[in-house]
Short mmCIF file of C-alpha atoms in Angstrom, two decimals:
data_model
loop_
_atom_site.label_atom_id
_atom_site.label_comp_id
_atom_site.label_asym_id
_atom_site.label_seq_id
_atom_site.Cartn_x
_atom_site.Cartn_y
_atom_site.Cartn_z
CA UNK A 16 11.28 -2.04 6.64
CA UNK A 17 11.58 -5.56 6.86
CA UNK A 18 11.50 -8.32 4.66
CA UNK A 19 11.02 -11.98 5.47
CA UNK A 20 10.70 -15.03 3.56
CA UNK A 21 8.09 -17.71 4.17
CA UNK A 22 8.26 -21.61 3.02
CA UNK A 23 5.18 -21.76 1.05
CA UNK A 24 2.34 -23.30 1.73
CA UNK A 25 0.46 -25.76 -0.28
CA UNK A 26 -0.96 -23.84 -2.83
CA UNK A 27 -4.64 -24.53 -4.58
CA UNK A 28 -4.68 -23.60 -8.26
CA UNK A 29 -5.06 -20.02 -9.06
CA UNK A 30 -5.81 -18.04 -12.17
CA UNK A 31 -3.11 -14.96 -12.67
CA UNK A 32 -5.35 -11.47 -13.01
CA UNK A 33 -4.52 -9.81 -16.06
CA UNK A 34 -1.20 -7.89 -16.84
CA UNK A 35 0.02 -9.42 -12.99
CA UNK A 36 2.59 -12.14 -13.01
CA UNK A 37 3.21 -14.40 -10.32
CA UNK A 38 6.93 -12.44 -10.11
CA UNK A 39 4.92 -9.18 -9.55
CA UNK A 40 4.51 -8.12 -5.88
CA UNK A 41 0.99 -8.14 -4.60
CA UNK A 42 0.37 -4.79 -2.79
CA UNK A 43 -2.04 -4.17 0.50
CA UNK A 44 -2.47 -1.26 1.84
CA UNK A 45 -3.65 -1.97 5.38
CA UNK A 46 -6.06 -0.20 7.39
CA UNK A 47 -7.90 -1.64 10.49
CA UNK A 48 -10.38 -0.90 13.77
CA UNK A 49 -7.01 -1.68 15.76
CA UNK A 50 -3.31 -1.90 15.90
CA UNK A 51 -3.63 -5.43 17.17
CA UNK A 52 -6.18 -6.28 14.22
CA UNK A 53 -3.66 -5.00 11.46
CA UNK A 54 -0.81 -6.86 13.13
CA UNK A 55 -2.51 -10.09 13.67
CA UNK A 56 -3.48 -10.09 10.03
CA UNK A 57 -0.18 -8.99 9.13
CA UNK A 58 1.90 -11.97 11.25
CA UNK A 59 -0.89 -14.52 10.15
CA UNK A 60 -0.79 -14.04 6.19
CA UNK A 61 2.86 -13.62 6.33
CA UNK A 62 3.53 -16.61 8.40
CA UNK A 63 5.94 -14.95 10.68
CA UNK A 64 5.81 -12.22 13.87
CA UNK A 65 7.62 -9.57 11.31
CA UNK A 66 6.42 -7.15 15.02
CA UNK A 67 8.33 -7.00 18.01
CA UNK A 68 6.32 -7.49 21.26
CA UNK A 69 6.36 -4.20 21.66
CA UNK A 70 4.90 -3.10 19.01
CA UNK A 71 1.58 -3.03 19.97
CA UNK A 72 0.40 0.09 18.37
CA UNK A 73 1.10 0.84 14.47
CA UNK A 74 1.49 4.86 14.89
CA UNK A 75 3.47 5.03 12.06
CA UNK A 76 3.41 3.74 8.29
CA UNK A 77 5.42 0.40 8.09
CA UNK A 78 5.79 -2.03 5.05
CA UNK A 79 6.66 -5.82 5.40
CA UNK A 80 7.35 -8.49 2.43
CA UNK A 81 7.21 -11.96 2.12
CA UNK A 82 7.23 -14.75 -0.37
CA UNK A 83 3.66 -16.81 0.03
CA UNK A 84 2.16 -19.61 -1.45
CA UNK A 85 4.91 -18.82 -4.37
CA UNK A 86 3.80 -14.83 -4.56
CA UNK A 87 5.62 -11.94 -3.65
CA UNK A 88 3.57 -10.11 -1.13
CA UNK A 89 3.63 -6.47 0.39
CA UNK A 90 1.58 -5.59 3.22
CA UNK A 91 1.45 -1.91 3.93
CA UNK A 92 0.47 -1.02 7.55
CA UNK A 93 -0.76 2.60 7.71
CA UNK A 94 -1.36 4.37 11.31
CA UNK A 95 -3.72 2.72 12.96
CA UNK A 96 -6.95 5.67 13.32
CA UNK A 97 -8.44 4.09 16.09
CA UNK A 98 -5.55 3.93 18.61
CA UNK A 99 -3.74 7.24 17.44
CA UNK A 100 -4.98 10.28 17.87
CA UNK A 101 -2.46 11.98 15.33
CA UNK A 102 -2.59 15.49 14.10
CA UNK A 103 -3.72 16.27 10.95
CA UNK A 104 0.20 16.97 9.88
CA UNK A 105 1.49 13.52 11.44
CA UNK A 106 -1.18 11.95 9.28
CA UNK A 107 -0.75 13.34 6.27
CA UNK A 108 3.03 12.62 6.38
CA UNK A 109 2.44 8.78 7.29
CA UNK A 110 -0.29 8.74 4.04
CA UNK A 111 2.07 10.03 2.15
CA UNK A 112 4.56 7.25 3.41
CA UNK A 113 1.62 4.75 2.32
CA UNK A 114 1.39 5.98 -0.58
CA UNK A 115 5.20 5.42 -1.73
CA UNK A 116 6.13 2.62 0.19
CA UNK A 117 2.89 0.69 -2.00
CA UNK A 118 3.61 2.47 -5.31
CA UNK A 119 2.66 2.37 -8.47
CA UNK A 120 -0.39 1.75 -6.13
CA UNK A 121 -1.60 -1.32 -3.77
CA UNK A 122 -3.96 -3.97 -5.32
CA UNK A 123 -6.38 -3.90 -2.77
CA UNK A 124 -7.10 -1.61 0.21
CA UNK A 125 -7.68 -3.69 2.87
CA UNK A 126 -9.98 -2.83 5.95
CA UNK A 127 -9.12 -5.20 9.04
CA UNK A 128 -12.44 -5.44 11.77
CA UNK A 129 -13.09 -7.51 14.20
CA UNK A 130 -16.91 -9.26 13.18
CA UNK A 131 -17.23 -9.56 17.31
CA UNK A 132 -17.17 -5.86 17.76
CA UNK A 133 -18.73 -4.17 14.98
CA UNK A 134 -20.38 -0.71 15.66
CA UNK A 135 -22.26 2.46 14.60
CA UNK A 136 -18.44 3.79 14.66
CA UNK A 137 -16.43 1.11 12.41
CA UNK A 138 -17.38 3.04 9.27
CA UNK A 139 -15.54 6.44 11.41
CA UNK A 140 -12.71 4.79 10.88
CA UNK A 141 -12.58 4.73 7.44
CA UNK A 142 -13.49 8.45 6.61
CA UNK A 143 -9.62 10.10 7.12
CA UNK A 144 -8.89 7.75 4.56
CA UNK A 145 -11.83 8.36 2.04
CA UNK A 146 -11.45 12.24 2.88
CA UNK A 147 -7.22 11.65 1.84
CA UNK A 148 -7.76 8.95 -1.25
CA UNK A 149 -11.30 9.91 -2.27
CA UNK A 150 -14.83 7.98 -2.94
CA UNK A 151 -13.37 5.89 -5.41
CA UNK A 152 -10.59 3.97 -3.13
CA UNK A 153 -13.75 2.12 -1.85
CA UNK A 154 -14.38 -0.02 -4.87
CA UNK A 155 -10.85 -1.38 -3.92
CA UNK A 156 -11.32 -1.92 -0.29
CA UNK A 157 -11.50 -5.26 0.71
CA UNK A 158 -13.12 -5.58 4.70
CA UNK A 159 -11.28 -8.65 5.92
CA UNK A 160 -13.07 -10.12 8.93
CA UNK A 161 -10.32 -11.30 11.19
CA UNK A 162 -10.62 -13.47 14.23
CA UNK A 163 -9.18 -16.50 16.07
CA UNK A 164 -11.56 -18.42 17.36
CA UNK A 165 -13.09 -21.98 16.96
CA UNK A 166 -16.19 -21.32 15.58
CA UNK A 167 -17.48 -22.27 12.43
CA UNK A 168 -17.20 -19.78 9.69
CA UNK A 169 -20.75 -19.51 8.44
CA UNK A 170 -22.06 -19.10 11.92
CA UNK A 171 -19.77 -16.20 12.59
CA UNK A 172 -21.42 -14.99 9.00
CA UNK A 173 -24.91 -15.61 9.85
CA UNK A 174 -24.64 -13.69 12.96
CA UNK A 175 -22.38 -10.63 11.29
CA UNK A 176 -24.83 -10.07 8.36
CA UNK A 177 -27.34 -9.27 10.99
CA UNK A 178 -25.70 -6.12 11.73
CA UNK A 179 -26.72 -2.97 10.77
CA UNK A 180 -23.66 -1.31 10.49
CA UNK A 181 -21.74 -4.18 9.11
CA UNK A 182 -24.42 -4.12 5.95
CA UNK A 183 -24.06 -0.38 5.60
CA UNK A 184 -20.17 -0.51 5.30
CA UNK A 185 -19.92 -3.84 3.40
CA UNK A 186 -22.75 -1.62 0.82
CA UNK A 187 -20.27 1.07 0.68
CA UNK A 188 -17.44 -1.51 -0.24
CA UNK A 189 -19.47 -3.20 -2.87
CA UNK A 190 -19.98 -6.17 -0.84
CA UNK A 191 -16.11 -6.67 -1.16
CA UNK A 192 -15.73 -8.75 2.20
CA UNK A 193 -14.04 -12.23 3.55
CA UNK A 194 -13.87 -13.88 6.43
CA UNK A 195 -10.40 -14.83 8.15
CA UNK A 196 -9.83 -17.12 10.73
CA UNK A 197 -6.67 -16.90 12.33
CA UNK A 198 -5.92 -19.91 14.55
CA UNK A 199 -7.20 -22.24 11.43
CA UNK A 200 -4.55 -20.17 8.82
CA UNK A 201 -1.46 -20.81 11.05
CA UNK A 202 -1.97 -24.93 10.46
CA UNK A 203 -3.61 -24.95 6.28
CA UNK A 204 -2.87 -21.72 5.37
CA UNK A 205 -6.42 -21.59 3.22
CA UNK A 206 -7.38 -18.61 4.66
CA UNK A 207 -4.45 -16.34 3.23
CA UNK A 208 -5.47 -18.49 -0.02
CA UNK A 209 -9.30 -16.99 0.25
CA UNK A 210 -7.57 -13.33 0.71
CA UNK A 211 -5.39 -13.94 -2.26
CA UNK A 212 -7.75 -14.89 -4.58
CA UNK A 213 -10.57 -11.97 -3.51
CA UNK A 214 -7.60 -9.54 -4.41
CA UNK A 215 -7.07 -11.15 -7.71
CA UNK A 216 -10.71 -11.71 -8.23
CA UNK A 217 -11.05 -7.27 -7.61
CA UNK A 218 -7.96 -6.29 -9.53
CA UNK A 219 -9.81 -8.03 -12.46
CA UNK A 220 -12.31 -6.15 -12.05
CA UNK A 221 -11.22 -2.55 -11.60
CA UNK A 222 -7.23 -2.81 -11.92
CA UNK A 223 -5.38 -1.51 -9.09
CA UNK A 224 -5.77 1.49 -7.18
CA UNK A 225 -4.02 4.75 -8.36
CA UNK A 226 -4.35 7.94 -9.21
CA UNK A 227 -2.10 11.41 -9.75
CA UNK A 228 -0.81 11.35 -6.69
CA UNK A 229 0.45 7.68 -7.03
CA UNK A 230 1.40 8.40 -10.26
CA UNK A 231 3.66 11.52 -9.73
CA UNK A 232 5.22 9.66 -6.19
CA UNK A 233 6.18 6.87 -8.95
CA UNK A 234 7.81 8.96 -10.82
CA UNK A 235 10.11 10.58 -8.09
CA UNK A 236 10.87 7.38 -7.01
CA UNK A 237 11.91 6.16 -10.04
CA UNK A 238 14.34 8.89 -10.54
CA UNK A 239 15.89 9.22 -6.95
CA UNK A 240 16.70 5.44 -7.11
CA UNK A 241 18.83 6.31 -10.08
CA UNK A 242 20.46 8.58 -8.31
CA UNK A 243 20.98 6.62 -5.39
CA UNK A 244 22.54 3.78 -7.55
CA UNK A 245 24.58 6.14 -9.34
CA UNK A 246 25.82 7.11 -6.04
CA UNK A 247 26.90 3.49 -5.47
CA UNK A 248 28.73 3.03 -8.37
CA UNK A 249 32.09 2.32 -7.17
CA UNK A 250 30.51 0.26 -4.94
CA UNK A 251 28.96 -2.22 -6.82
CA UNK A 252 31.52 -2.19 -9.09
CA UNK A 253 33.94 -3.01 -6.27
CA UNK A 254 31.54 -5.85 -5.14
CA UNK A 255 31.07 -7.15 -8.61
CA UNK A 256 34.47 -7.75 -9.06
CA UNK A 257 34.77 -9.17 -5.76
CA UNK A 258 32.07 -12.11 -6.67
CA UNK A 259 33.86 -12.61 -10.22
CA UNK A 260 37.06 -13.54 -8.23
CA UNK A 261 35.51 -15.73 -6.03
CA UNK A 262 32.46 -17.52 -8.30
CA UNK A 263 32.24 -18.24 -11.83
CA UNK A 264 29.48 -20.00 -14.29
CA UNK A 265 26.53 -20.53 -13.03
CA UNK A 266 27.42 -19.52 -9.71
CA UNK A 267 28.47 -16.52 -10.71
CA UNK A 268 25.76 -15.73 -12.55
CA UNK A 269 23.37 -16.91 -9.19
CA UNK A 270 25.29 -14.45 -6.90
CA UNK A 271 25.21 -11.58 -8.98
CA UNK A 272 21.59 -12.10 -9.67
CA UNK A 273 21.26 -12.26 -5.91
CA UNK A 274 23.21 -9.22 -5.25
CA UNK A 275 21.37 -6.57 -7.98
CA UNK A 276 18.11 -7.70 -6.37
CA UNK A 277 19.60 -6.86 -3.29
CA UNK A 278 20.86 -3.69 -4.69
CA UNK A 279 17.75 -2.41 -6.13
CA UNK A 280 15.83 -3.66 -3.15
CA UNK A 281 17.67 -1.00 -0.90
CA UNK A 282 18.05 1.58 -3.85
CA UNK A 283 13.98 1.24 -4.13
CA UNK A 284 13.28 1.21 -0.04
CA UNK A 285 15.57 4.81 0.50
CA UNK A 286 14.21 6.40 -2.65
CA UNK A 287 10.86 5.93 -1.38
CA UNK A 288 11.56 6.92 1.94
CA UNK A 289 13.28 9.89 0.13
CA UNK A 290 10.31 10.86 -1.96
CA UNK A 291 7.82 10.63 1.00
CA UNK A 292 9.15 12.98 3.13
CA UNK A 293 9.32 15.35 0.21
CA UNK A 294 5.76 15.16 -0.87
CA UNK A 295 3.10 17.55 -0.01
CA UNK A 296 0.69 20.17 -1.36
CA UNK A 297 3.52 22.65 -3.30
CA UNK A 298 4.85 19.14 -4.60
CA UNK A 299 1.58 17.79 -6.11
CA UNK A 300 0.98 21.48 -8.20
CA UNK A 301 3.70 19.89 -10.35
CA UNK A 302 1.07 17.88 -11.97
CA UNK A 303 -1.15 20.28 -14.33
CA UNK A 304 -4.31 18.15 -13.58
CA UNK A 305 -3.49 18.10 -9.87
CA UNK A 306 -3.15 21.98 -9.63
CA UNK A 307 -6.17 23.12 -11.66
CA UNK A 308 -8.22 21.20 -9.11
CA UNK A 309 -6.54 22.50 -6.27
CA UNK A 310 -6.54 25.86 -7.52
CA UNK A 311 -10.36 25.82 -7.82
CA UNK A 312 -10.64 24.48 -4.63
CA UNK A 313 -8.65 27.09 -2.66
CA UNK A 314 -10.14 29.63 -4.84
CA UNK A 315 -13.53 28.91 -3.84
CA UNK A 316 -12.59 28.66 -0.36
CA UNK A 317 -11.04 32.06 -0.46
CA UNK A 318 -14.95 33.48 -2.35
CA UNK A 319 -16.78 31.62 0.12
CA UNK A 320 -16.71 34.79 2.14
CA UNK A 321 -18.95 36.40 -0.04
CA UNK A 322 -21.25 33.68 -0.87
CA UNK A 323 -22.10 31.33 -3.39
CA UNK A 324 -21.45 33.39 -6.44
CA UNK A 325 -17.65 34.19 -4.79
CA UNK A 326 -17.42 30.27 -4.45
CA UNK A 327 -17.88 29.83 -8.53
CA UNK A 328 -15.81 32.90 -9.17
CA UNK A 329 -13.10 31.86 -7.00
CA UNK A 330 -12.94 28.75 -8.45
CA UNK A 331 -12.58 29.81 -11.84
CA UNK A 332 -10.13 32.16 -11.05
CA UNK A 333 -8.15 29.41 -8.66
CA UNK A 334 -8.39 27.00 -11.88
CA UNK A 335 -6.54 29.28 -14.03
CA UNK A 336 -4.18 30.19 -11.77
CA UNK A 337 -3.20 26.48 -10.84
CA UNK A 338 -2.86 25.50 -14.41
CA UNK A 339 -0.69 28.10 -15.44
CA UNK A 340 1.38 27.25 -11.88
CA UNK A 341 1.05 23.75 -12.88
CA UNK A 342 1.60 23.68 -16.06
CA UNK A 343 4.89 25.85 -15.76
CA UNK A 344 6.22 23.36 -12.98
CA UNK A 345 5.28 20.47 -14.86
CA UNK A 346 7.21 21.50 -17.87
CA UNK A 347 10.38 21.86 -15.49
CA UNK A 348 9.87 18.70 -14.02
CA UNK A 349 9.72 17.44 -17.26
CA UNK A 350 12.94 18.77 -18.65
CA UNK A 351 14.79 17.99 -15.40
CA UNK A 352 13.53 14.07 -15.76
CA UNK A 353 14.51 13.94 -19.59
CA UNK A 354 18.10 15.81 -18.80
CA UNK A 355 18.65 13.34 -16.44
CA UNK A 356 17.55 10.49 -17.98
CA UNK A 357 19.67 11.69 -21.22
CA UNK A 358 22.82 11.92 -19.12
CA UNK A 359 22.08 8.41 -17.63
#
């Protein structure tokens, strides 16, 4: 996972969204009609190539961070739909991935398109990951209209708004849509200033994007970083030392800083790589909420076989069993986090 960090660009004043400081990471989860889209979008708002030349083709989760215009920004590329034809067990694991590489949960969901080559099919796209996050990821999905070329915005935006299927999938967004140019970003950098301040200008309005399964990845994370740092105890304290012998005052202070952001940076990056590959459908029924609704569901699949009334039955039935499951695990969980909080 890489990290890179950008001179900033001249920044235009900007009101702070609620409860989101300017030290707090901005998190996009990125989607897109192709791997080139995502990665153009990704290279242009974090002012370097953080891709190789050959990577052409996102067909696996991958998270990048930058410092720009003064913010802390994290761009989370999932697997690009389009290109990939995964199966459905590849691309569950690399939503998952999403998931806790842009926990507590990403700011905005953006959707990258190309406003050249809209289609009937450009909404296709989007249903694995409405059918994974649910309806209500939408109201956080920003479209992002990316291209490179001279023209002048609002003609490009005459001409989109004229499509059919552009309407329809801007109507499902709630009209949450901007227009970036490129080639004009690399030289003013206004355009990652736009996209900034339409992210701020949504989390206002409906927060951030989480729910339970954000929530209980969080959690995980949070507790295999501690033991990953406990692991690196002698370590640190080894290194500590080290920089006490070598700095002192201010300096001191300035490296140590530097090296406990360092420190949790890699403690936070392996726990969530950790925690992702662990995730799944036993792992969620942890969560009470999580496993009376999956317990209804597979009940009612199992009494669709005899009809309707089987489907209501089953689903009752499925409820009770995945609350008492749930609620069972949940109370472990829960005495396995406080144990090992207590002890730490």
């Amino acid at each position: 996972m890489a990290s890179v960090k950008v001179k900033p660009r001249r920044r235009l004043s900007l009101d702070n969204p609620p409860n989101m400081s300017r030290e707090t990471p901005l998190r996009m989860l990125v989607f897109g009609d192709s791997s080139q889209d995502q990665i153009s979008l990704t290279r242009s708002v974090l002012g370097q190539d953080v891709f190789t030349r050959d990577e052409v083709n996102i067909s696996a989760t991958k998270k990048n961070s930058g410092v720009v215009q003064e913010r802390n920004i994290t761009l989370v590329n999932a697997p690009n739909l389009q290109d990939n034809d995964l199966p459905d067990s590849i691309l569950h694991k690399e939503l998952r991935k999403a998931v806790c590489f842009s926990c507590p949960g990403p700011h905005a969901v953006v959707f990258v398109v190309d406003p050249f080559h809209l289609t009937s099919n450009t909404m296709d796209i989007l249903k694995p990951m409405v059918h994974y996050f649910g309806e209500c990821v939408l109201k956080h999905t920003l479209i992002v209209l990316y291209h490179e070329r001279g023209m002048r915005t609002q003609s490009i935006e005459d001409e989109v708004k004229k499509n059919k299927s552009f309407r329809e999938l801007a109507e499902k967004c709630s009209q949450n849509y901007i227009f970036f140019n490129g080639e004009v970003n690399w030289t003013e950098g206004s355009q990652t200033q736009a996209l900034l301040t339409k992210v701020d200008k949504m989390v206002r309005e409906h927060g951030m994007f989480s729910n339970m399964e954000f929530k209980d990845a969080e959690k995980r994370i949070q507790i295999e970083e501690r033991f990953i740092k406990k692991s690196k105890e002698k370590e640190i304290r080894e290194t500590s030392k080290a920089l006490e012998n070598q700095h002192s005052g201010e300096a001191l202070a300035s490296e140590i800083l530097r090296y406990e952001e360092k420190i949790q940076s890699e403690c936070r990056e392996k726990a969530e790589l950790v925690v992702a590959d662990k995730l799944g459908f036993t792992v969620r029924l942890v969560d009470y909420a999580v496993a009376v609704g999956k317990g209804a569901f597979v009940g009612a699949l199992l009494g669709f076989a005899v009809g309707y009334e089987g489907m209501a039955v089953g689903a009752a039935v499925g409820a009770g069993l995945g609350a008492a499951l749930g609620g069972a695990a949940n109370a472990a969980w829960s005495y396995i986090y406080k144990s090992f909080t207590d002890a730490h």
